[in-house]
Amino acid sequence: MAGASMATRKYGRARIRALVTGFEPFGDDPRNPSVDAIRRLPRRLGTLDLAVRELPTVFDRSRDLLARAVADLAPDIVLCVGLAGGRAELSLERVAVNIDDAPIPDNAGFRPIDRAIVTGGPAAYFTTLPIKAAVAALRAAELPASISNSAGTYVCNHVFYELMHLVAIAEHSLCAGFLHVPYLPSQVSRHPGAPSMTLEEIVRGIQIVLSVTAARIAAGEGAIS
Amino acid sequence: MAGASMATRKYGRARIRALVTGFEPFGDDPRNPSVDAIRRLPRRLGTLDLAVRELPTVFDRSRDLLARAVADLAPDIVLCVGLAGGRAELSLERVAVNIDDAPIPDNAGFRPIDRAIVTGGPAAYFTTLPIKAAVAALRAAELPASISNSAGTYVCNHVFYELMHLVAIAEHSLCAGFLHVPYLPSQVSRHPGAPSMTLEEIVRGIQIVLSVTAARIAAGEGAIS
Amino acid sequence: MAGASMATRKYGRARIRALVTGFEPFGDDPRNPSVDAIRRLPRRLGTLDLAVRELPTVFDRSRDLLARAVADLAPDIVLCVGLAGGRAELSLERVAVNIDDAPIPDNAGFRPIDRAIVTGGPAAYFTTLPIKAAVAALRAAELPASISNSAGTYVCNHVFYELMHLVAIAEHSLCAGFLHVPYLPSQVSRHPGAPSMTLEEIVRGIQIVLSVTAARIAAGEGAIS
Amino acid sequence: MAGASMATRKYGRARIRALVTGFEPFGDDPRNPSVDAIRRLPRRLGTLDLAVRELPTVFDRSRDLLARAVADLAPDIVLCVGLAGGRAELSLERVAVNIDDAPIPDNAGFRPIDRAIVTGGPAAYFTTLPIKAAVAALRAAELPASISNSAGTYVCNHVFYELMHLVAIAEHSLCAGFLHVPYLPSQVSRHPGAPSMTLEEIVRGIQIVLSVTAARIAAGEGAIS
């Protein structure tokens, strides 16, 4: 991971760099709000420069693409976004666990069961995003939000764990974490009775999470650890 | 109920009149999306002229205000809107039942238990709105929607039953029914994990229900019965 | 319907007759707790004589079998029992509505949509079972129970409506109603995360509903109306 | 921790020792199925000798009592059992996380927020129980069961983490983990609509988890790691 960003920032760089990722659709659902949302993010947001990347819903390849993007962009913030169909709120994940246990195959047809993501890696990593402050800011902005204690054991948790593993072995601290979002309203006709959230709310929510994190970095508090 | 509306329409009146009602907040929640939504409705919508009324969340008084509004306005369509906290979709109610059985007191402190709404009235009335067509149109417009088979036994069902009783004894047919809406996003901080819907979606949904109903009236199909 | 039962009872018959029905499995689930439960009921219970009948999960035929059983047995109490997968409690239905609107075909492949059950019949009938007293007795016996305001629009509601229609046109009053029961524990492996109830609890619950109803009849209070 | 048990077993001890804990009631609920269940366990179960301990629903004291019991008894298996009100199944927890974040105060009035359980401890520990085999055995015995990926951040997770921390620093391997159980049927009148499970099912489920684990130890497979 090219260590330029934090280092330069320490010597006066005014801009903070954020990488935001979303996932391709998976299963038999033709849409995934996470990728729709990141495509609508602005390139600049206050003191933030934003870069976005689309990840495949594939265990192994998603990790490689994420690692390359982090190496290329040397971001100060990485926020991975994924769909959690059935949840009603924006949920900021607290902890990534070192296990793949897939209820359905990924988009490449691979279905790992009870497999360590990083052999010999720690059982879990905590996010380094200020998740409590972010939830408070989201609610103040009238967006439903909460902390989640499980990102599951599918591709979302996989990417989240790989991300936090990159952070753990990086030379500088990095604010990194995972945001799960509900179905879009248009998806609910396939999932009757399920809660949903508009794309506008999701996009606005992502920006709030990024802004709260940027403000913390600007205040010199850096990553939670 | 002044019978002018349908009659005049038959002789060439181009405009269709709709009455839409919402409820004041109840319990310890300071907001009610139904009243917020009706305040944002336009006065004219295609061939429709809209009038709105706010009803108190009080068993007996809500009925009187509704009956007066129907008598004064002689509408072709009456849509009563209420909050169903915990539901995720716009739900069009199919049937109103002749019973008050309140889990909490109304805003006047009254809590009827197992009381007939109209003594000697039928056990239930079906809505005369085209609810299946409305649900299809809502879903086509990417709004979560479904049919509901119970409006509960609180003030919402009470008003719905009284409305359909007015329709039953009226001289002309009337498209009338009840729409339950989810919490607003801003209410969810008081109800963590509950589904929500934006005010914009709710307002748009009400307009779609009204337009679908107006189109049916214009096509000479009138009320479902 | 042979009117013997109530009449004889008025002249001193000590025994009260109850008919309890359950449904065959439907959809792709090989079991249905309602039929398993009625097979375990005793023939005599306090002052009650019990007869049981299995009904097919078929709209039209279920009604014919029910009507014949009521005519043959001249019961004082009729309790129809059905499965409501996903509910957690024994739920006593308050109201049957005059509509078939099937989300899936019945076991004969028939799927009525928005069809009146009895053409020209009332929109709904209320149960004549003492449902509030029954819920109180079930809870006192440590069984989860509640009132439900919708039996759906599938075969369960169909049979319930036909039952109450038989009661309405009968010459004597009859305590009749519908009890929905949860999945059995053994069914939950096909429906992960769904609530369940043991067969023993369900059988015990049915007996409590019957006993509470019998006590009311013995006290001369008869059917709720 | 007195290391006798495993060591002796290696040299031919036929009996396997299990410690099972439950919690006192907490919040305003007078019952806790976990403690009711452990009181009904037999002292011997196949090749197992069982000891039970009641833990207070108090963050710090629960840990001390657990550590003392483990030191005194030198068990081969430790299963902590707790209530997860609202869940429908027996849920075997996969992972304990190093954080206390209490939504309500414990029974001593203490409410830690975002506090590490063990300062400098790993972010999480995986259970060393054979949870997949146990879920399969529970389902085969017609008991609703599943794996859970979060034990929350209250006293249950606290005790689970402390348990796995004891295991991590112990000299010998130990099959240890946490089982969350649903409400009892008698508790549901306070929580209408919530799923429940009978005490008999819970007691039977605990015995199955213990037996599956004992069989694995007897087969020389020991703790999962």
XYZ file of N, CA and C in Angstrom, chain A residues 67-142:
228
model
N -7.636 -4.525 -2.880
C -6.234 -4.309 -2.493
C -5.525 -3.421 -3.504
N -5.818 -3.650 -4.803
C -5.171 -2.832 -5.823
C -5.625 -1.373 -5.715
N -6.925 -1.177 -5.474
C -7.438 0.198 -5.371
C -6.822 0.913 -4.171
N -6.685 0.212 -3.080
C -6.082 0.829 -1.890
C -4.610 1.167 -2.173
N -3.924 0.268 -2.850
C -2.525 0.531 -3.177
C -2.390 1.721 -4.130
N -3.255 1.769 -5.109
C -3.176 2.840 -6.108
C -3.529 4.209 -5.539
N -4.569 4.237 -4.708
C -5.135 5.527 -4.320
C -4.595 6.045 -2.994
N -4.009 5.150 -2.202
C -3.520 5.547 -0.875
C -4.535 6.414 -0.131
N -5.730 5.897 0.056
C -6.776 6.716 0.675
C -6.582 6.852 2.183
N -7.180 7.901 2.734
C -7.235 8.074 4.198
C -8.443 7.347 4.787
N -9.471 7.206 3.944
C -10.730 6.572 4.360
C -11.101 5.514 3.322
N -11.502 4.331 3.778
C -12.100 3.356 2.859
C -13.444 2.934 3.432
N -14.500 3.121 2.651
C -15.825 2.685 3.057
C -16.347 1.712 2.011
N -16.523 0.462 2.430
C -17.132 -0.526 1.536
C -18.626 -0.569 1.841
N -19.425 -0.619 0.795
C -20.883 -0.579 0.932
C -21.464 -1.845 0.315
N -22.434 -2.446 0.991
C -23.060 -3.660 0.479
C -24.533 -3.712 0.855
N -25.256 -4.606 0.197
C -26.694 -4.766 0.436
C -26.942 -5.790 1.547
N -27.822 -5.432 2.473
C -28.308 -6.403 3.460
C -29.825 -6.462 3.350
N -30.303 -7.232 2.395
C -31.740 -7.322 2.143
C -32.484 -7.782 3.380
N -33.502 -7.044 3.791
C -34.271 -7.391 4.976
C -34.018 -6.440 6.133
N -32.858 -5.771 6.121
C -32.628 -4.774 7.166
C -33.333 -3.479 6.779
N -33.720 -2.698 7.804
C -34.495 -1.480 7.556
C -33.657 -0.218 7.654
N -32.452 -0.317 8.210
C -31.661 0.873 8.490
C -30.305 0.801 7.803
N -29.679 1.944 7.627
C -28.260 1.980 7.300
C -27.538 1.372 8.487
N -26.766 0.321 8.261
C -26.104 -0.253 9.437
C -24.602 -0.264 9.274
N -23.968 0.377 10.242
C -22.516 0.469 10.270
C -21.993 -0.738 11.012
N -21.165 -1.509 10.325
C -20.689 -2.761 10.904
C -19.560 -2.501 11.899
N -19.620 -3.194 13.019
C -18.636 -3.004 14.078
C -17.438 -3.929 13.910
N -17.681 -5.138 13.386
C -16.635 -6.153 13.474
C -16.672 -7.094 12.269
N -15.488 -7.369 11.723
C -15.343 -8.304 10.606
C -14.738 -9.593 11.144
N -15.296 -10.757 10.782
C -14.795 -12.014 11.335
C -14.099 -12.852 10.265
N -13.116 -13.620 10.721
C -12.220 -14.337 9.804
C -12.823 -15.664 9.341
N -13.969 -15.570 8.684
C -14.583 -16.803 8.201
C -15.483 -16.535 7.001
N -15.374 -17.419 6.021
C -16.319 -17.474 4.908
C -17.234 -18.667 5.141
N -18.537 -18.430 5.119
C -19.504 -19.518 5.286
C -20.735 -19.120 4.480
N -20.717 -19.476 3.203
C -21.648 -18.887 2.242
C -22.969 -19.642 2.182
N -24.090 -18.947 2.403
C -25.397 -19.601 2.279
C -25.761 -19.896 0.826
N -25.239 -19.095 -0.106
C -25.455 -19.343 -1.546
C -24.115 -19.137 -2.253
N -23.946 -19.704 -3.461
C -22.690 -19.495 -4.192
C -22.505 -18.026 -4.555
N -21.262 -17.593 -4.722
C -21.010 -16.238 -5.215
C -21.230 -16.195 -6.724
N -21.007 -15.042 -7.329
C -21.302 -14.906 -8.754
C -20.369 -15.726 -9.646
N -19.312 -16.286 -9.062
C -18.450 -17.188 -9.831
C -18.789 -18.649 -9.526
N -19.849 -18.877 -8.761
C -20.268 -20.242 -8.469
C -19.520 -20.887 -7.306
N -18.776 -20.085 -6.566
C -17.954 -20.623 -5.468
C -18.696 -20.455 -4.145
N -18.710 -21.520 -3.335
C -19.423 -21.456 -2.075
C -18.583 -22.029 -0.947
N -17.689 -21.220 -0.396
C -16.852 -21.708 0.710
C -17.681 -21.942 1.968
N -17.340 -23.004 2.689
C -18.016 -23.338 3.951
C -16.963 -23.377 5.060
N -17.148 -22.559 6.070
C -16.278 -22.589 7.255
C -14.789 -22.512 6.893
N -14.457 -21.604 6.020
C -13.078 -21.424 5.570
C -12.523 -20.127 6.152
N -11.326 -20.155 6.703
C -10.697 -18.917 7.167
C -10.431 -18.009 5.970
N -10.657 -16.729 6.127
C -10.372 -15.777 5.048
C -8.871 -15.596 4.929
N -8.212 -15.332 6.059
C -6.753 -15.218 6.105
C -6.249 -16.282 7.069
N -5.600 -17.288 6.521
C -5.099 -18.360 7.382
C -4.115 -17.775 8.397
N -4.352 -18.066 9.656
C -3.490 -17.521 10.695
C -3.814 -16.091 11.085
N -4.782 -15.486 10.419
C -5.182 -14.123 10.787
C -5.983 -14.126 12.078
N -6.131 -12.969 12.699
C -6.926 -12.902 13.931
C -8.385 -13.246 13.662
N -9.080 -13.678 14.703
C -10.478 -14.093 14.546
C -11.345 -12.954 14.020
N -10.975 -11.722 14.359
C -11.798 -10.582 13.928
C -10.992 -9.305 13.973
N -11.503 -8.301 13.268
C -11.001 -6.925 13.362
C -12.180 -6.022 13.644
N -11.936 -5.013 14.480
C -12.944 -3.961 14.634
C -12.755 -2.913 13.546
N -13.842 -2.295 13.109
C -13.767 -1.159 12.206
C -12.947 -0.046 12.842
N -12.334 0.794 12.017
C -11.666 2.004 12.533
C -12.442 3.270 12.148
N -13.677 3.084 11.704
C -14.546 4.245 11.471
C -15.170 4.697 12.791
N -15.479 5.977 12.923
C -16.181 6.462 14.125
C -17.670 6.148 14.014
N -18.023 4.872 14.242
C -19.388 4.423 13.916
C -20.456 5.027 14.823
N -20.131 5.256 16.084
C -21.132 5.866 16.972
C -21.422 7.309 16.545
N -20.378 8.062 16.231
C -20.578 9.444 15.775
C -21.335 9.459 14.455
N -21.048 8.494 13.596
C -21.728 8.437 12.297
C -23.213 8.127 12.478
N -23.545 7.177 13.352
C -24.957 6.868 13.594
C -25.684 8.096 14.152
N -25.042 8.796 15.059
C -25.670 9.998 15.622
C -25.915 11.041 14.535
N -24.949 11.231 13.652
C -25.102 12.227 12.574
C -26.175 11.800 11.575
N -26.245 10.505 11.285
C -27.267 10.000 10.366
C -28.661 10.232 10.942
N -28.816 9.917 12.232
C -30.133 10.116 12.858
C -30.490 11.599 12.928
N -29.493 12.433 13.191
C -29.751 13.877 13.230
C -30.205 14.366 11.858
N -29.745 13.684 10.814
C -30.158 14.028 9.449
C -31.420 13.268 9.036
N -32.105 12.685 10.005
C -33.373 11.972 9.767
C -33.219 10.756 8.863
